[in-house]
Short mmCIF file of C-alpha atoms in Angstrom, two decimals:
data_model
loop_
_atom_site.label_atom_id
_atom_site.label_comp_id
_atom_site.label_asym_id
_atom_site.label_seq_id
_atom_site.Cartn_x
_atom_site.Cartn_y
_atom_site.Cartn_z
CA MET A 1 -26.27 16.88 -20.40
CA SER A 2 -24.46 19.65 -18.50
CA LEU A 3 -26.17 21.79 -15.90
CA TRP A 4 -25.07 24.39 -13.41
CA GLY A 5 -25.41 22.79 -9.99
CA THR A 6 -24.26 23.80 -6.55
CA PHE A 7 -21.96 21.50 -4.65
CA PHE A 8 -22.88 22.99 -1.29
CA ASP A 9 -21.65 26.59 -1.39
CA LYS A 10 -19.87 26.63 -4.76
CA PRO A 11 -21.55 26.64 -8.20
CA ILE A 12 -19.94 24.06 -10.47
CA ARG A 13 -20.73 22.76 -13.93
CA ILE A 14 -21.74 19.12 -13.70
CA ALA A 15 -22.46 16.68 -16.51
CA ILE A 16 -25.56 14.89 -15.21
CA PRO A 17 -26.05 11.45 -16.83
CA THR A 18 -29.22 11.24 -18.90
CA GLU A 19 -30.32 8.29 -16.74
CA LEU A 20 -30.67 10.72 -13.80
CA MET A 21 -32.48 13.48 -15.67
CA ALA A 22 -36.06 12.27 -15.26
CA GLU A 23 -38.08 9.64 -13.39
CA ALA A 24 -38.89 7.63 -16.51
CA ALA A 25 -35.24 7.53 -17.61
CA LEU A 26 -34.10 6.48 -14.12
CA LEU A 27 -36.65 3.67 -13.79
CA ALA A 28 -35.86 2.43 -17.30
CA TYR A 29 -32.15 2.37 -16.46
CA LEU A 30 -32.81 0.44 -13.25
CA GLY A 31 -35.42 -1.84 -14.81
CA VAL A 32 -37.92 -0.99 -12.08
CA GLY A 33 -41.68 -0.82 -12.64
CA PRO A 34 -44.29 1.08 -10.64
CA ALA A 35 -45.21 -1.95 -8.49
CA GLU A 36 -41.60 -2.70 -7.50
CA LEU A 37 -40.96 0.98 -6.79
CA ARG A 38 -43.93 1.06 -4.40
CA LYS A 39 -42.58 -2.07 -2.66
CA ILE A 40 -39.15 -0.48 -2.20
CA TRP A 41 -40.75 2.79 -1.14
CA TYR A 42 -42.68 1.33 1.77
CA TYR A 43 -41.06 -2.02 2.60
CA ARG A 44 -37.35 -1.64 1.87
CA GLY A 45 -36.57 -2.21 5.56
CA ARG A 46 -37.51 -5.85 5.04
CA MET A 47 -34.93 -6.13 2.23
CA TYR A 48 -31.95 -5.87 4.61
CA ARG A 49 -30.17 -8.44 6.75
CA HIS A 50 -28.52 -6.95 9.83
CA PHE A 51 -25.52 -8.48 11.58
CA SER A 52 -22.53 -7.36 13.65
CA ILE A 53 -18.81 -7.78 13.14
CA ALA A 54 -16.15 -7.24 15.78
CA LYS A 55 -14.22 -3.98 15.63
CA GLY A 56 -12.09 -4.67 18.66
CA PRO A 57 -12.43 -5.62 22.30
CA ASN A 58 -16.09 -5.22 23.33
CA LYS A 59 -16.88 -3.23 20.16
CA VAL A 60 -19.02 -4.21 17.19
CA ARG A 61 -19.98 -2.66 13.87
CA VAL A 62 -23.53 -3.18 12.60
CA ILE A 63 -23.71 -4.13 8.93
CA SER A 64 -26.94 -3.77 6.97
CA ALA A 65 -26.65 -6.00 3.92
CA PRO A 66 -29.35 -5.53 1.24
CA ASP A 67 -30.84 -8.50 -0.58
CA GLU A 68 -29.63 -9.34 -4.07
CA ARG A 69 -32.24 -7.26 -5.93
CA LEU A 70 -31.77 -4.13 -3.85
CA LYS A 71 -28.00 -4.58 -3.97
CA PHE A 72 -28.19 -4.72 -7.78
CA LEU A 73 -30.16 -1.46 -7.91
CA GLN A 74 -27.77 0.25 -5.51
CA ARG A 75 -24.78 -0.82 -7.60
CA ARG A 76 -26.41 0.59 -10.72
CA LEU A 77 -26.98 3.88 -8.95
CA ALA A 78 -23.43 3.88 -7.57
CA ASP A 79 -22.10 3.65 -11.13
CA LYS A 80 -23.98 6.77 -12.17
CA LEU A 81 -23.26 8.72 -9.01
CA THR A 82 -19.55 7.96 -9.46
CA GLU A 83 -19.75 9.81 -12.78
CA LEU A 84 -20.92 12.87 -10.83
CA TYR A 85 -18.36 12.72 -8.03
CA ARG A 86 -14.91 14.21 -8.59
CA PRO A 87 -12.73 13.02 -5.71
CA ARG A 88 -10.39 15.57 -4.20
CA ASN A 89 -6.74 14.61 -3.87
CA PRO A 90 -6.87 14.01 -0.08
CA VAL A 91 -9.75 11.50 -0.38
CA HIS A 92 -8.50 7.90 -0.44
CA GLY A 93 -11.49 5.85 0.72
CA PHE A 94 -13.78 4.27 -1.88
CA VAL A 95 -11.84 5.80 -4.78
CA VAL A 96 -10.39 3.84 -7.69
CA ASP A 97 -6.61 3.28 -7.47
CA ARG A 98 -6.53 4.63 -3.90
CA SER A 99 -6.43 2.66 -0.68
CA VAL A 100 -5.26 2.68 2.92
CA LYS A 101 -1.77 2.32 1.46
CA THR A 102 -1.95 5.50 -0.62
CA ASN A 103 -3.59 7.26 2.31
CA ALA A 104 -0.79 6.31 4.70
CA PHE A 105 1.89 7.05 2.10
CA SER A 106 0.75 10.70 2.02
CA HIS A 107 2.03 11.02 5.60
CA LEU A 108 5.22 8.97 5.27
CA ARG A 109 8.11 10.24 7.45
CA ARG A 110 6.05 13.16 8.80
CA ARG A 111 7.16 13.84 12.35
CA PHE A 112 3.77 14.79 13.78
CA VAL A 113 0.54 12.91 13.07
CA ILE A 114 -3.00 13.57 14.31
CA ASN A 115 -5.70 10.92 13.82
CA ILE A 116 -9.38 11.81 14.13
CA ASP A 117 -12.29 9.37 13.83
CA LEU A 118 -15.78 10.57 12.87
CA LYS A 119 -18.38 9.11 15.20
CA ASP A 120 -21.20 7.03 13.64
CA PHE A 121 -20.12 8.01 10.14
CA PHE A 122 -22.83 6.39 7.99
CA PRO A 123 -25.69 6.87 10.50
CA SER A 124 -24.76 10.59 10.61
CA ILE A 125 -25.66 10.91 6.93
CA SER A 126 -29.42 11.24 6.97
CA SER A 127 -31.85 10.71 4.11
CA ASN A 128 -32.61 14.44 4.11
CA ARG A 129 -28.91 15.25 3.65
CA VAL A 130 -28.64 12.83 0.74
CA GLU A 131 -31.74 14.13 -1.00
CA GLY A 132 -30.73 17.75 -0.43
CA MET A 133 -27.25 17.13 -1.79
CA LEU A 134 -28.64 15.55 -4.97
CA THR A 135 -31.07 18.38 -5.65
CA ARG A 136 -28.34 20.98 -5.10
CA LEU A 137 -26.36 19.22 -7.81
CA GLY A 138 -29.20 19.99 -10.21
CA ILE A 139 -30.83 16.55 -10.22
CA ASP A 140 -34.63 16.54 -10.63
CA ALA A 141 -36.38 16.56 -7.24
CA ARG A 142 -38.39 13.40 -7.96
CA VAL A 143 -35.28 11.56 -9.19
CA ALA A 144 -33.38 12.65 -6.08
CA GLU A 145 -36.23 11.34 -3.92
CA ILE A 146 -36.23 7.94 -5.63
CA ILE A 147 -32.43 7.60 -5.39
CA THR A 148 -32.59 8.45 -1.70
CA ARG A 149 -35.32 5.87 -1.06
CA ILE A 150 -33.30 3.13 -2.76
CA CYS A 151 -29.97 4.07 -1.14
CA CYS A 152 -31.12 4.83 2.43
CA ASN A 153 -32.83 2.84 5.15
CA ASN A 154 -34.19 3.83 8.55
CA GLY A 155 -33.52 7.48 7.71
CA HIS A 156 -29.80 7.22 6.98
CA LEU A 157 -27.12 5.58 4.82
CA PRO A 158 -26.78 1.89 5.67
CA GLN A 159 -23.29 0.52 6.18
CA GLY A 160 -23.18 -2.44 3.82
CA ALA A 161 -24.99 -0.99 0.82
CA PRO A 162 -22.79 -0.69 -2.33
CA SER A 163 -24.10 2.84 -2.94
CA SER A 164 -23.15 4.16 0.51
CA PRO A 165 -19.40 4.72 -0.18
CA VAL A 166 -19.80 7.10 -3.12
CA VAL A 167 -22.77 8.86 -1.51
CA SER A 168 -20.77 9.42 1.69
CA ASN A 169 -17.88 10.88 -0.29
CA MET A 170 -20.26 13.23 -2.09
CA ILE A 171 -21.72 14.34 1.25
CA CYS A 172 -18.18 14.96 2.56
CA PHE A 173 -17.23 17.19 -0.37
CA SER A 174 -17.73 20.33 1.71
CA LEU A 175 -16.04 18.80 4.76
CA ASP A 176 -12.97 17.95 2.68
CA LYS A 177 -12.85 21.47 1.28
CA ARG A 178 -13.01 23.00 4.76
CA LEU A 179 -10.33 20.74 6.27
CA MET A 180 -8.07 21.15 3.24
CA ALA A 181 -8.15 24.91 3.80
CA ILE A 182 -7.29 24.43 7.47
CA ALA A 183 -4.42 22.13 6.55
CA LYS A 184 -3.08 24.65 4.04
CA ASP A 185 -3.20 27.48 6.58
CA THR A 186 -1.41 25.38 9.21
CA ARG A 187 1.13 23.85 6.77
CA CYS A 188 -0.16 20.35 7.28
CA ILE A 189 -1.09 17.45 5.05
CA TYR A 190 -4.74 16.39 5.25
CA THR A 191 -6.27 13.10 4.09
CA ARG A 192 -9.52 11.27 4.72
CA TYR A 193 -10.25 7.57 4.37
CA ALA A 194 -14.01 7.22 4.98
CA ASP A 195 -14.37 8.25 8.64
CA ASP A 196 -10.61 8.36 9.36
CA ILE A 197 -9.15 11.87 9.18
CA THR A 198 -5.42 12.49 9.39
CA PHE A 199 -3.33 15.65 9.66
CA SER A 200 0.47 15.49 9.59
CA SER A 201 3.38 17.91 9.45
CA HIS A 202 7.14 18.20 9.72
CA GLN A 203 6.87 20.99 12.28
CA PRO A 204 4.84 20.91 15.54
CA PRO A 205 1.17 21.51 14.49
CA THR A 206 0.56 24.14 17.18
CA ALA A 207 -2.06 25.98 15.10
CA LEU A 208 -4.38 22.95 15.16
CA PHE A 209 -4.72 23.18 18.95
CA GLU A 210 -6.37 25.80 21.10
CA THR A 211 -3.44 26.24 23.49
CA THR A 212 -0.23 24.22 23.61
CA LEU A 213 0.65 20.89 22.04
CA PRO A 214 -0.71 17.94 24.03
CA PRO A 215 1.44 14.99 25.13
CA ALA A 216 1.61 12.11 22.67
CA GLY A 217 -1.19 9.56 22.99
CA ARG A 218 -4.97 9.66 23.10
CA ILE A 219 -6.27 13.19 23.51
CA SER A 220 -9.58 14.96 24.03
CA PRO A 221 -11.29 16.63 21.01
CA ASP A 222 -11.73 19.71 23.21
CA LEU A 223 -8.01 20.43 22.82
CA PHE A 224 -8.41 21.22 19.13
CA ALA A 225 -8.65 24.79 17.93
CA PRO A 226 -12.25 25.98 17.35
CA LYS A 227 -11.73 26.04 13.57
CA VAL A 228 -11.02 22.30 13.57
CA ARG A 229 -13.98 21.37 15.78
CA GLU A 230 -16.34 23.70 13.92
CA GLY A 231 -15.10 22.53 10.53
CA ILE A 232 -16.28 19.04 11.40
CA GLN A 233 -19.43 19.89 13.37
CA GLN A 234 -20.77 22.42 10.85
CA ASN A 235 -20.60 19.73 8.18
CA GLY A 236 -22.86 17.40 10.13
CA PHE A 237 -20.32 15.15 11.84
CA SER A 238 -18.91 14.75 15.32
CA ILE A 239 -15.55 13.56 16.59
CA ASN A 240 -15.37 10.20 18.34
CA PRO A 241 -13.78 11.17 21.69
CA ASP A 242 -12.37 7.64 22.16
CA LYS A 243 -10.45 7.65 18.88
CA VAL A 244 -8.41 10.84 18.70
CA HIS A 245 -4.66 10.34 18.78
CA TYR A 246 -1.63 12.60 18.57
CA ALA A 247 1.86 11.27 17.80
CA ASP A 248 5.09 13.25 17.85
CA ARG A 249 8.56 12.53 16.50
CA HIS A 250 9.38 10.26 19.47
CA SER A 251 6.34 7.98 19.18
CA ARG A 252 4.97 5.40 16.80
CA ARG A 253 3.02 7.11 14.04
CA ILE A 254 0.08 5.15 12.60
CA VAL A 255 -2.20 6.13 9.70
CA THR A 256 -5.16 3.88 8.83
CA GLY A 257 -3.45 0.99 10.56
CA LEU A 258 -0.04 1.41 8.91
CA LYS A 259 3.19 2.67 10.46
CA VAL A 260 4.62 5.70 8.65
CA ASN A 261 7.76 6.46 10.70
CA GLU A 262 10.43 5.48 8.14
CA PHE A 263 8.63 3.30 5.59
CA LEU A 264 5.15 1.86 5.25
CA ASN A 265 4.66 -1.17 7.43
CA VAL A 266 1.87 -3.03 9.18
CA ASP A 267 1.63 -3.03 12.95
CA ARG A 268 3.58 -5.89 14.53
CA ARG A 269 0.39 -7.18 16.15
CA TYR A 270 -1.06 -7.82 12.71
CA VAL A 271 1.84 -10.14 11.83
CA ARG A 272 1.79 -11.69 15.29
CA ASN A 273 -1.86 -12.70 14.87
CA ILE A 274 -1.17 -14.34 11.51
CA ARG A 275 1.74 -16.28 12.95
CA ALA A 276 -0.32 -17.35 15.95
CA ALA A 277 -3.04 -18.74 13.68
CA LEU A 278 -0.50 -20.60 11.55
CA HIS A 279 1.14 -22.00 14.69
CA SER A 280 -2.26 -23.19 15.88
CA ILE A 281 -2.77 -25.08 12.61
CA GLU A 282 0.73 -26.55 12.72
CA THR A 283 0.34 -27.83 16.29
CA LEU A 284 -3.39 -28.66 16.59
CA GLY A 285 -4.31 -29.53 13.03
CA ILE A 286 -6.69 -27.67 10.74
CA ASN A 287 -9.97 -28.90 12.26
CA ASP A 288 -9.09 -28.11 15.88
CA ALA A 289 -7.50 -24.79 14.90
CA GLU A 290 -10.67 -23.89 12.97
CA SER A 291 -12.85 -24.68 15.97
CA LYS A 292 -10.61 -22.59 18.22
CA PHE A 293 -10.74 -19.69 15.73
CA HIS A 294 -14.55 -19.73 15.51
CA ALA A 295 -14.95 -20.00 19.29
CA LYS A 296 -12.63 -17.07 19.93
CA HIS A 297 -13.74 -14.72 17.17
CA ASP A 298 -17.25 -15.95 16.41
CA GLY A 299 -16.07 -16.23 12.82
CA ARG A 300 -18.27 -17.25 9.92
CA SER A 301 -15.61 -17.69 7.24
CA SER A 302 -13.10 -20.51 7.14
CA LEU A 303 -9.73 -20.02 8.78
CA ALA A 304 -8.04 -20.52 5.41
CA ALA A 305 -10.07 -17.72 3.84
CA HIS A 306 -9.44 -15.49 6.85
CA LEU A 307 -5.68 -16.02 6.67
CA ARG A 308 -5.59 -15.67 2.89
CA GLY A 309 -7.24 -12.27 3.16
CA LYS A 310 -4.86 -11.07 5.86
CA ILE A 311 -1.80 -12.30 3.93
CA ALA A 312 -3.11 -10.65 0.75
CA PHE A 313 -3.20 -7.33 2.61
CA LEU A 314 0.34 -7.96 3.87
CA VAL A 315 1.47 -8.56 0.28
CA HIS A 316 -0.26 -5.36 -0.82
CA ILE A 317 1.60 -3.30 1.78
CA LYS A 318 5.05 -4.91 1.86
CA GLY A 319 5.31 -6.50 -1.60
CA GLN A 320 5.91 -10.09 -2.65
CA SER A 321 9.68 -9.83 -2.35
CA ASP A 322 9.63 -9.01 1.36
CA PRO A 323 11.21 -11.86 3.39
CA LEU A 324 8.51 -11.73 6.05
CA VAL A 325 5.78 -12.04 3.43
CA ARG A 326 7.53 -14.93 1.72
CA SER A 327 8.10 -16.85 4.95
CA ILE A 328 4.46 -16.46 6.01
CA ALA A 329 3.22 -17.47 2.55
CA LEU A 330 5.41 -20.58 2.65
CA ARG A 331 3.96 -21.56 6.03
CA PHE A 332 0.43 -21.00 4.73
CA ASN A 333 1.14 -23.15 1.66
CA LYS A 334 2.39 -25.99 3.85
CA CYS A 335 -0.78 -25.79 5.95
CA PHE A 336 -3.07 -25.58 2.89
CA PRO A 337 -1.22 -27.35 0.03
CA SER A 338 -4.42 -27.75 -2.02
CA ARG A 339 -4.94 -23.97 -2.29
CA PRO A 340 -1.50 -22.32 -2.08
CA ILE A 341 -0.81 -18.62 -2.33
CA LYS A 342 1.04 -18.04 -5.57
CA MET A 343 3.95 -15.68 -5.16
CA VAL A 344 4.93 -14.19 -8.52
CA PRO A 345 7.32 -11.28 -7.88
CA THR A 346 7.81 -8.60 -10.48
CA LEU A 347 11.11 -8.16 -12.28
CA ALA A 348 11.79 -5.05 -10.20
CA GLU A 349 11.17 -6.99 -6.97
CA ILE A 350 13.50 -9.78 -8.09
CA ARG A 351 16.24 -7.28 -8.92
CA ASP A 352 15.81 -5.48 -5.63
CA ARG A 353 16.13 -8.62 -3.51
CA ALA A 354 18.91 -10.19 -5.61
CA VAL A 355 21.36 -7.29 -5.29
CA TRP A 356 23.00 -6.60 -1.89
CA VAL A 357 25.70 -4.41 -0.36
CA THR A 358 29.14 -5.65 0.68
CA ASP A 359 30.17 -3.68 3.75
CA ASP A 360 33.82 -3.71 4.78
CA PRO A 361 35.74 -1.04 6.73
CA SER A 362 38.17 -0.70 3.82
CA GLY A 363 35.40 -0.02 1.31
CA GLN A 364 31.89 -0.75 0.12
CA GLY A 365 30.78 -2.69 -2.94
CA THR A 366 27.91 -4.69 -4.41
CA ALA A 367 27.12 -8.39 -4.60
CA PHE A 368 24.29 -10.38 -6.17
CA PHE A 369 22.74 -13.84 -6.07
CA LEU A 370 23.18 -15.81 -9.29
CA LYS A 371 21.21 -18.98 -9.95
CA GLY A 372 23.40 -22.07 -9.93
CA VAL A 373 26.41 -20.15 -8.62
CA GLY A 374 25.62 -18.38 -5.36
CA LEU A 375 26.61 -14.96 -4.05
CA VAL A 376 28.88 -13.22 -6.58
CA THR A 377 30.95 -10.06 -6.25
CA ALA A 378 34.16 -8.50 -7.56
CA ALA A 379 37.46 -9.78 -6.13
CA HIS A 380 38.67 -6.27 -5.37
CA CYS A 381 35.63 -5.83 -3.05
CA VAL A 382 37.08 -8.54 -0.78
CA ARG A 383 40.77 -7.94 -1.37
CA GLY A 384 42.94 -9.04 1.56
CA ILE A 385 40.07 -10.42 3.65
CA ASP A 386 38.48 -13.84 4.07
CA GLU A 387 35.17 -12.61 5.52
CA VAL A 388 32.86 -9.76 4.60
CA GLU A 389 29.46 -8.61 5.84
CA VAL A 390 26.63 -8.25 3.36
CA LEU A 391 23.31 -6.55 3.96
CA HIS A 392 20.13 -5.58 2.20
CA PRO A 393 19.24 -1.87 2.41
CA SER A 394 15.66 -2.62 3.44
CA LYS A 395 17.05 -3.88 6.76
CA HIS A 396 20.52 -2.38 6.86
CA SER A 397 20.99 -3.04 10.59
CA ASN A 398 20.78 -6.80 9.96
CA ALA A 399 24.10 -7.77 8.34
CA PHE A 400 25.13 -11.33 7.47
CA LYS A 401 28.69 -12.61 7.70
CA THR A 402 29.96 -14.37 4.58
CA LYS A 403 33.20 -16.17 3.78
CA VAL A 404 35.18 -15.88 0.57
CA ARG A 405 34.97 -19.36 -0.92
CA LYS A 406 36.73 -18.60 -4.19
CA ARG A 407 38.40 -15.58 -5.75
CA ASP A 408 40.47 -14.65 -8.79
CA GLU A 409 42.26 -11.30 -8.67
CA HIS A 410 43.14 -11.41 -12.38
CA ARG A 411 39.54 -11.97 -13.50
CA ASP A 412 38.30 -9.79 -10.59
CA LEU A 413 35.71 -12.36 -9.53
CA ALA A 414 34.76 -13.81 -6.13
CA ILE A 415 32.17 -16.25 -4.80
CA LEU A 416 30.94 -15.92 -1.19
CA ASP A 417 29.63 -18.64 1.10
CA HIS A 418 26.65 -17.55 3.19
CA GLN A 419 23.95 -18.74 5.59
CA ILE A 420 21.31 -16.23 4.51
CA PRO A 421 17.75 -17.70 4.63
CA SER A 422 16.31 -18.35 1.19
CA THR A 423 13.30 -16.16 1.99
CA GLU A 424 15.62 -13.13 2.19
CA TYR A 425 16.73 -13.06 -1.44
CA PHE A 426 15.93 -13.87 -5.06
CA GLU A 427 18.39 -15.18 -7.65
CA LEU A 428 19.11 -13.71 -11.06
CA GLU A 429 19.37 -15.89 -14.17
CA PRO A 430 22.58 -16.00 -16.26
CA VAL A 431 22.31 -14.80 -19.85
CA SER A 432 21.72 -17.53 -22.44
CA HIS A 433 22.54 -15.70 -25.69
CA GLU A 434 25.42 -13.83 -27.26
CA ILE A 435 25.92 -10.20 -26.28
CA ALA A 436 26.45 -7.78 -29.17
CA THR A 437 27.33 -4.13 -29.61
CA GLY A 438 24.26 -1.94 -29.32
CA ASP A 439 22.38 -4.29 -26.98
CA PRO A 440 20.53 -2.47 -24.16
CA MET A 441 22.04 -3.04 -20.72
CA ILE A 442 21.06 -2.15 -17.16
CA ALA A 443 23.68 -1.78 -14.43
CA LEU A 444 22.59 -2.37 -10.83
CA GLY A 445 24.47 -1.47 -7.68
CA TYR A 446 24.92 0.72 -4.64
CA PRO A 447 27.33 3.56 -5.41
CA ALA A 448 28.57 5.31 -2.24
CA TRP A 449 25.78 3.57 -0.36
CA ALA A 450 24.37 5.05 2.85
CA PRO A 451 21.33 4.01 4.95
CA GLY A 452 18.19 5.10 3.15
CA ASP A 453 19.63 4.66 -0.34
CA ARG A 454 17.81 2.35 -2.70
CA LEU A 455 19.06 0.22 -5.57
CA ASN A 456 20.66 2.34 -8.28
CA VAL A 457 19.48 1.43 -11.78
CA ARG A 458 21.47 2.79 -14.73
CA PRO A 459 20.43 2.09 -18.34
CA GLY A 460 22.79 2.14 -21.30
CA VAL A 461 23.97 0.07 -24.24
CA VAL A 462 26.96 -2.08 -25.12
CA SER A 463 29.56 0.07 -26.87
CA THR A 464 31.98 -2.79 -27.55
CA ILE A 465 33.06 -6.30 -26.56
CA THR A 466 36.80 -6.36 -25.93
CA VAL A 467 39.57 -8.44 -24.37
CA LYS A 468 42.14 -6.98 -21.98
CA SER A 469 44.87 -9.05 -20.34
CA ALA A 470 43.12 -12.19 -21.65
CA VAL A 471 39.86 -11.24 -19.85
CA LYS A 472 36.71 -10.74 -21.95
CA LEU A 473 35.00 -7.46 -21.04
CA ILE A 474 31.78 -5.64 -21.92
CA GLU A 475 32.15 -1.88 -22.33
CA VAL A 476 28.95 0.09 -21.72
CA THR A 477 27.85 3.68 -22.19
CA GLN A 478 26.48 4.27 -18.68
CA GLN A 479 28.79 5.42 -15.91
CA LEU A 480 29.67 2.68 -13.43
CA SER A 481 30.42 4.51 -10.21
CA GLN A 482 32.52 3.34 -7.29
CA GLY A 483 30.48 1.12 -5.01
CA MET A 484 28.74 -0.56 -7.96
CA SER A 485 31.68 -2.92 -8.40
CA GLY A 486 30.56 -6.53 -8.11
CA GLY A 487 27.00 -5.72 -9.13
CA PRO A 488 25.21 -7.31 -12.10
CA LEU A 489 25.00 -5.99 -15.64
CA LEU A 490 21.64 -7.16 -17.03
CA ASP A 491 20.44 -7.56 -20.60
CA GLY A 492 17.01 -6.42 -21.77
CA ASN A 493 15.37 -9.56 -20.37
CA GLY A 494 16.85 -9.15 -16.90
CA ALA A 495 19.49 -11.89 -17.27
CA VAL A 496 23.06 -11.34 -16.04
CA ALA A 497 25.42 -10.52 -18.91
CA GLY A 498 28.38 -9.44 -16.78
CA ILE A 499 29.80 -8.45 -13.41
CA ILE A 500 30.57 -4.76 -12.96
CA TYR A 501 34.35 -4.32 -12.93
CA LYS A 502 35.61 -0.80 -13.51
CA GLY A 503 34.30 2.74 -13.84
CA GLY A 504 33.82 6.01 -12.03
CA PRO A 505 34.01 9.73 -12.67
CA THR A 506 37.78 9.62 -13.20
CA GLU A 507 37.60 6.71 -15.64
CA GLY A 508 37.19 7.29 -19.33
CA ARG A 509 35.65 3.87 -19.98
CA HIS A 510 33.27 1.60 -18.09
CA PHE A 511 33.56 -2.20 -18.08
CA ALA A 512 31.92 -5.36 -16.79
CA VAL A 513 33.49 -8.81 -16.82
CA HIS A 514 31.71 -10.95 -19.41
CA MET A 515 29.63 -13.89 -18.10
CA ASP A 516 31.72 -16.21 -20.30
CA VAL A 517 34.68 -15.45 -18.03
CA LEU A 518 32.74 -16.52 -14.92
CA ALA A 519 31.52 -19.69 -16.65
CA ASP A 520 35.03 -20.66 -17.83
CA TRP A 521 36.48 -19.93 -14.39
CA LEU A 522 33.94 -22.15 -12.66
CA LYS A 523 34.46 -24.96 -15.18
CA GLY A 524 38.20 -24.89 -14.61
CA SER A 525 37.95 -25.10 -10.83
#
């Protein structure tokens, strides 16, 4: 049923689920009788277990975990309240398909970043605020009262209840609207992840401060312009004075724990802690390392579970193809062989890590790792030299020296010897079927590569299979630009059908050397 409700100051049309229209419908949906409702009404405080978890040095967060029955009821209510809540674009916490990663990505490469933490976020949301918000939405007063009783404890939202995330986002609807307007007026980007608020901009955010820009680092909330302070305070929250940070173009910019300077990355301390724990296992053994972990962190979970969770987050941020992720996962699997972390990269990740740049003062080309062969490129990319540097664009400052092991100018093929760690790259598979005219093909390479460029992917089809100067070639419809020479031509399954040979804006036709030529060449050597 649709009703006109008021989400704070703005009338909006809301489709209220029938389960929230009347007390009888709500209790039937929850499966709660009068006796159980009275128990929850007066004794729900006994249905929580309270414990603390470390937030940092000398800081703890109190978690109020409901028992299984109350947790079930709160989850049922969360499902229905989620139907009511329409998340705004800047909201990334507790929203499907959004995370700290999407939140940080919104501020990627912004030169100025301001982080604000809301003090005592869940305790600041009182029972009265929750009940008032629900009634303003048009929900029956008695239903709103029951929902509030089930979802709140000790007069506020408990941190640990499954209903608290969506309720907190609904409460913050007006706050988000106010801060979005401020961000628009000051030409900033605004996002919120639970109690973490971030503003960022390309230009100095002078309008967000009362006087001049502060120096980079931790700052006082009093430095903000009145509209910022009032926008938060008038919506029932306060700024945590110990967790306000301003970063300029010359400093490290962090958003919800992730660096956003050039690309998304975790803080180096996060990786350092994982490595330290793995080193402890490798040197002390699992049992002693576990005892050390529990003594230091007062941990309840196993060290394996703790590390698995931290590595899973690392995979989420950096991807399975990242060399750092792969090396850490390999160390974890050696420490815990009975429960290894399975690394299954996507086809796109395999392509990205298999194709590299050849960087020589006389010109730039492409090379790729081929299973059973090694590092392959075009002979004209290493013409007249015995060594060439190769690099991956994700870490272009870290180049590896390679030696030309084998080359054939006539076939335009070369094989490079290298000492690149296996965690740094993936290998492509050679094609295992005949290539025919009309087959879809994908050309990969780095045309006119410069730092910041990513792998160029060009789709097309085979226009013909031909032979020129006794060399079997694949002609394709896509343009093969300079710099892509030596890169792979893939079939529809991602297998290498050829090595890019000739093309460019001045060329009328575009060719790759057929894989049969490489196979015959290697057999004859």
